[in-house]
Amino acid sequence: MKSLTGQEIRRAFKSFFAARGHQVLPSFSLVPHDDPTLLWINAGMAPLKPYFDGREIPEIPRIVDAQKCIRTNDIEEVGHTARHQTFFEMLGNFSFGDYFKKEAITWAWEFLTQVLEMEPERISVTIHVEDDEAFEIWHRQVGLPENRIYRGTEDNFWEIGEGPCGPCSEIFYDRGEAFGCGADDCKPGCDCDRFLEIWNLVFTQFNKGADGEYTPLPKRNIDTGSGLERLASLLQGVANNFETDLFRPIIDRTGEIAGRRYGESDEDDIHFKIVADHLRTVTFAIGDGVLPGNEGRSYIIRRLLRRAVRSGRRLGIEKPFMYQLVAVVDEIMGEDYPEIREKRSLIERVVRTEEERFHETLSGGEALLSELMAELGVKNETVISGTDAFRLYDTYGFPIDLTVEIAKESGFTVDRDGFDAELEAQRTRARQARQVAEGMQSQRGALETIDQPSKFVGYEELTVDAEIVALVQDGERVDGVSVGSEAQVVLDVTPFYAESGGQVADRGEIVGASGRAEVLDVRKAPHGQNVMTIRVIDGSLHQGDSVRAHVDADLRRDTVKNHTATHLLHRALREILGTHVAQAGSLVEPERLRFDFSHFGPLSDEELAKVEAHVNDAIWQDHHVVIREMDIDDAKSLGAMALFGEKYGKRVRVVQAGESIELCGGCHVERTGLIGQFLIVSETGIGSGTRRIEAVTGRHAYSVAREREAQLRQVAQLVKATPATVVDRVGRVIEETRALERELESAKARLNHGRVADLAKREENISGVPVIRAALRDVDMEGLRQLIDELRVGRETYMVVLGSVHNEKVQFVASVSKDLQEKGFHAGQIVKQVAAIAGGGGGGRPDLAQAGARDPEKLGAAIEKVAEIVEAVAGDRAV
């Protein structure tokens, strides 16, 4: 068996199938394109679903690629097993109505045994119990002995609900008895590590209908997947994926930072693996435009990054460190995945920012947990529910083990069973969503059969005479549709733009001699035609009718202004903020535009003004918008920027508006001056490192400007000024208000100082312990904490316990110096006992804790309890 690096395996696979007529595709983005059902690309076939279910027809029916994937359904297993990963690479060869089982099987055997030089006698396969065709190929043509061909059922039939499905053949490599379980019946599919699955060949040949019946597909497909990391572990002779050259350099660098070595401690090794896996996932996700945040993909990246930081802490790393490992991922994989190399600086900056925020979150989480325990103490409860623990974990990123540790210190326990149930419920929801998302539509939809050409002329014309070449209603082709009906229509020539690249679809009308319909939406058909969704509002329309197709010119005119403005905005942002700015999404509608981009903080008023002025300057220079088609390499040499999430072929459409040059298939103004005016409406953050600008142009910008002027006049009236003098007047009002606030704060400070002086005089010596205790009135929790802070100043040894009734609520705060903590005094335990006298409870850290209670009448008695507590602890210490 050859010894190959991960890069060499990846390239050998592509070369092998390229020599057999396959088109080599680069990996698709981890973010699914035009597939809202998927959170991530989680399998090699996922980005090719439109080819499998017939929505699109590939240029070449044979494809090979190395697809980057993310799966997060078993995050907690990462680090504990040899092969669980959140990020992995799937090597795959695919056929769409071209070759089938014979080629898929014989080529797989040839690649493994001749290219990788694996020992044939160590290879076994499984096939579906009824797949005699696959058996004959494996046995008769490949020559695999019958005793190494195993027939299975469920594991050897791929299906997800209705749609394309079929039997599969899994290929296993026998690693030897040393990796086995020792059972006499150990074979491929056993849970032990002896037989390693290295390739799965799926033969998509049936369609499962709603009635559960399986019927042959008109076009049979091949879908294969081989995990690169698994192949690497075999070819490099290591025990698990994490010891391959795809992971080990990350682990070794982490060890250098931590001052520890991989392989010396089982517990440490778990955390080394977690860091390495999650770092790869985060790096590639950010490289594909996903930044940490609180929703969807962004939340998953934040969660993985925080989990890795927590593992770093378990390895003794207390400061941000993961950003330093991005360079290692670049060294390993940047040559084959240039997006990592190109965006390395951005990725490092995002990771470091997120690490620093999480360290702050850990401090904040402790405060939230303290408040939760105080609330439970009021109810005389000592168990933190699984729901609350999961909320801290899921919403705030606070690790469960840290929750348990802090709770234990304060005399609380955590319902781990309840937490585990919440966690499993989340996993179940994710699995169910994934099962639905991974399903494919049936190939037998009517749109897949429509191959009549439809020429799009909407760049130049908004009204054309055309012929209806196809009508589809409820998934079936029909001859005609009548008033009130909705249907899909294909014209031989159309001016209607199909939604893509962030630009919404055109609206308008289709009018014939016998009827009229409004166009509601426009989408791409499998063969590339623009398909209009229509509602018939008068008469009827029929296949073969001559019609006039008319785009709503007002809506299109407004839309193209906004689309060209997004290009100018993108250029302005890179000019003003820096070249790290990259588009992360856009929406172009007639009324407004939305542009998402990478940046690390809110734009200042000055920066927003510069961006807005830059765009308007480009508009007023009235640049001619030049649109050309050219080879993609030529476009890149011009510096053309690609739009987020778009797929590009060899020929691309380049749109140049002044200094802006982008690849774009959308509609644009002829000259930038036609945009009229550009006005930023809002700038907000939508995730860590991601900002969003919403803006308007043309007549909508004029409307917003008029509305703002009206608001200015209203403010002027409220402060008794004119629009010309309102700024000065509001400034004076604010200064007067601040002066009054300063006077109020000064009065509070004098009152507080008097209280501190009075409390200091009350210091008692109880069993040799200096104690300040007091029952106060109308001091809130923040005020109690401030008093304690001031009382601790200048004191090395102290115990302070304060209570107050504020807004009919009883609140307590306790603080104990470090030397007294060493003698057995614990602020959390003290405040808990004190609050119990007033019908409450609480807890917290040994040095500072708080509590709440229900009975204001017992405040004095609760404070008196302090002496008894001190005497008891001091007495125990004396004994």
Short mmCIF file of C-alpha atoms in Angstrom, two decimals, residues 369-370 372-373 376 381-390 392 400 403-404 406-408 412-416 418-419:
data_model
loop_
_atom_site.label_atom_id
_atom_site.label_comp_id
_atom_site.label_asym_id
_atom_site.label_seq_id
_atom_site.Cartn_x
_atom_site.Cartn_y
_atom_site.Cartn_z
CA LEU A 369 -25.64 31.61 36.98
CA SER A 370 -25.28 33.53 40.23
CA LEU A 372 -30.27 32.10 38.71
CA MET A 373 -29.15 30.58 42.02
CA LEU A 376 -33.92 29.63 43.23
CA GLU A 381 -34.86 25.32 45.82
CA THR A 382 -31.37 23.90 45.36
CA VAL A 383 -31.62 22.16 41.97
CA ILE A 384 -30.84 23.99 38.72
CA SER A 385 -33.23 22.54 36.14
CA GLY A 386 -32.04 20.84 32.99
CA THR A 387 -33.92 23.48 31.02
CA ASP A 388 -32.07 26.36 32.70
CA ALA A 389 -28.71 24.61 32.38
CA PHE A 390 -29.39 23.94 28.70
CA LEU A 392 -27.08 28.71 29.61
CA ILE A 400 -22.36 22.45 31.28
CA THR A 403 -22.27 25.14 35.44
CA VAL A 404 -22.02 21.96 37.54
CA ILE A 406 -19.95 26.53 40.15
CA ALA A 407 -23.30 25.18 41.35
CA LYS A 408 -21.56 22.63 43.58
CA PHE A 412 -26.63 23.61 44.35
CA THR A 413 -26.94 20.63 42.04
CA VAL A 414 -27.78 20.43 38.32
CA ASP A 415 -30.39 18.18 36.77
CA ARG A 416 -28.04 16.47 34.32
CA GLY A 418 -32.95 16.99 32.24
CA PHE A 419 -30.04 18.70 30.49
#
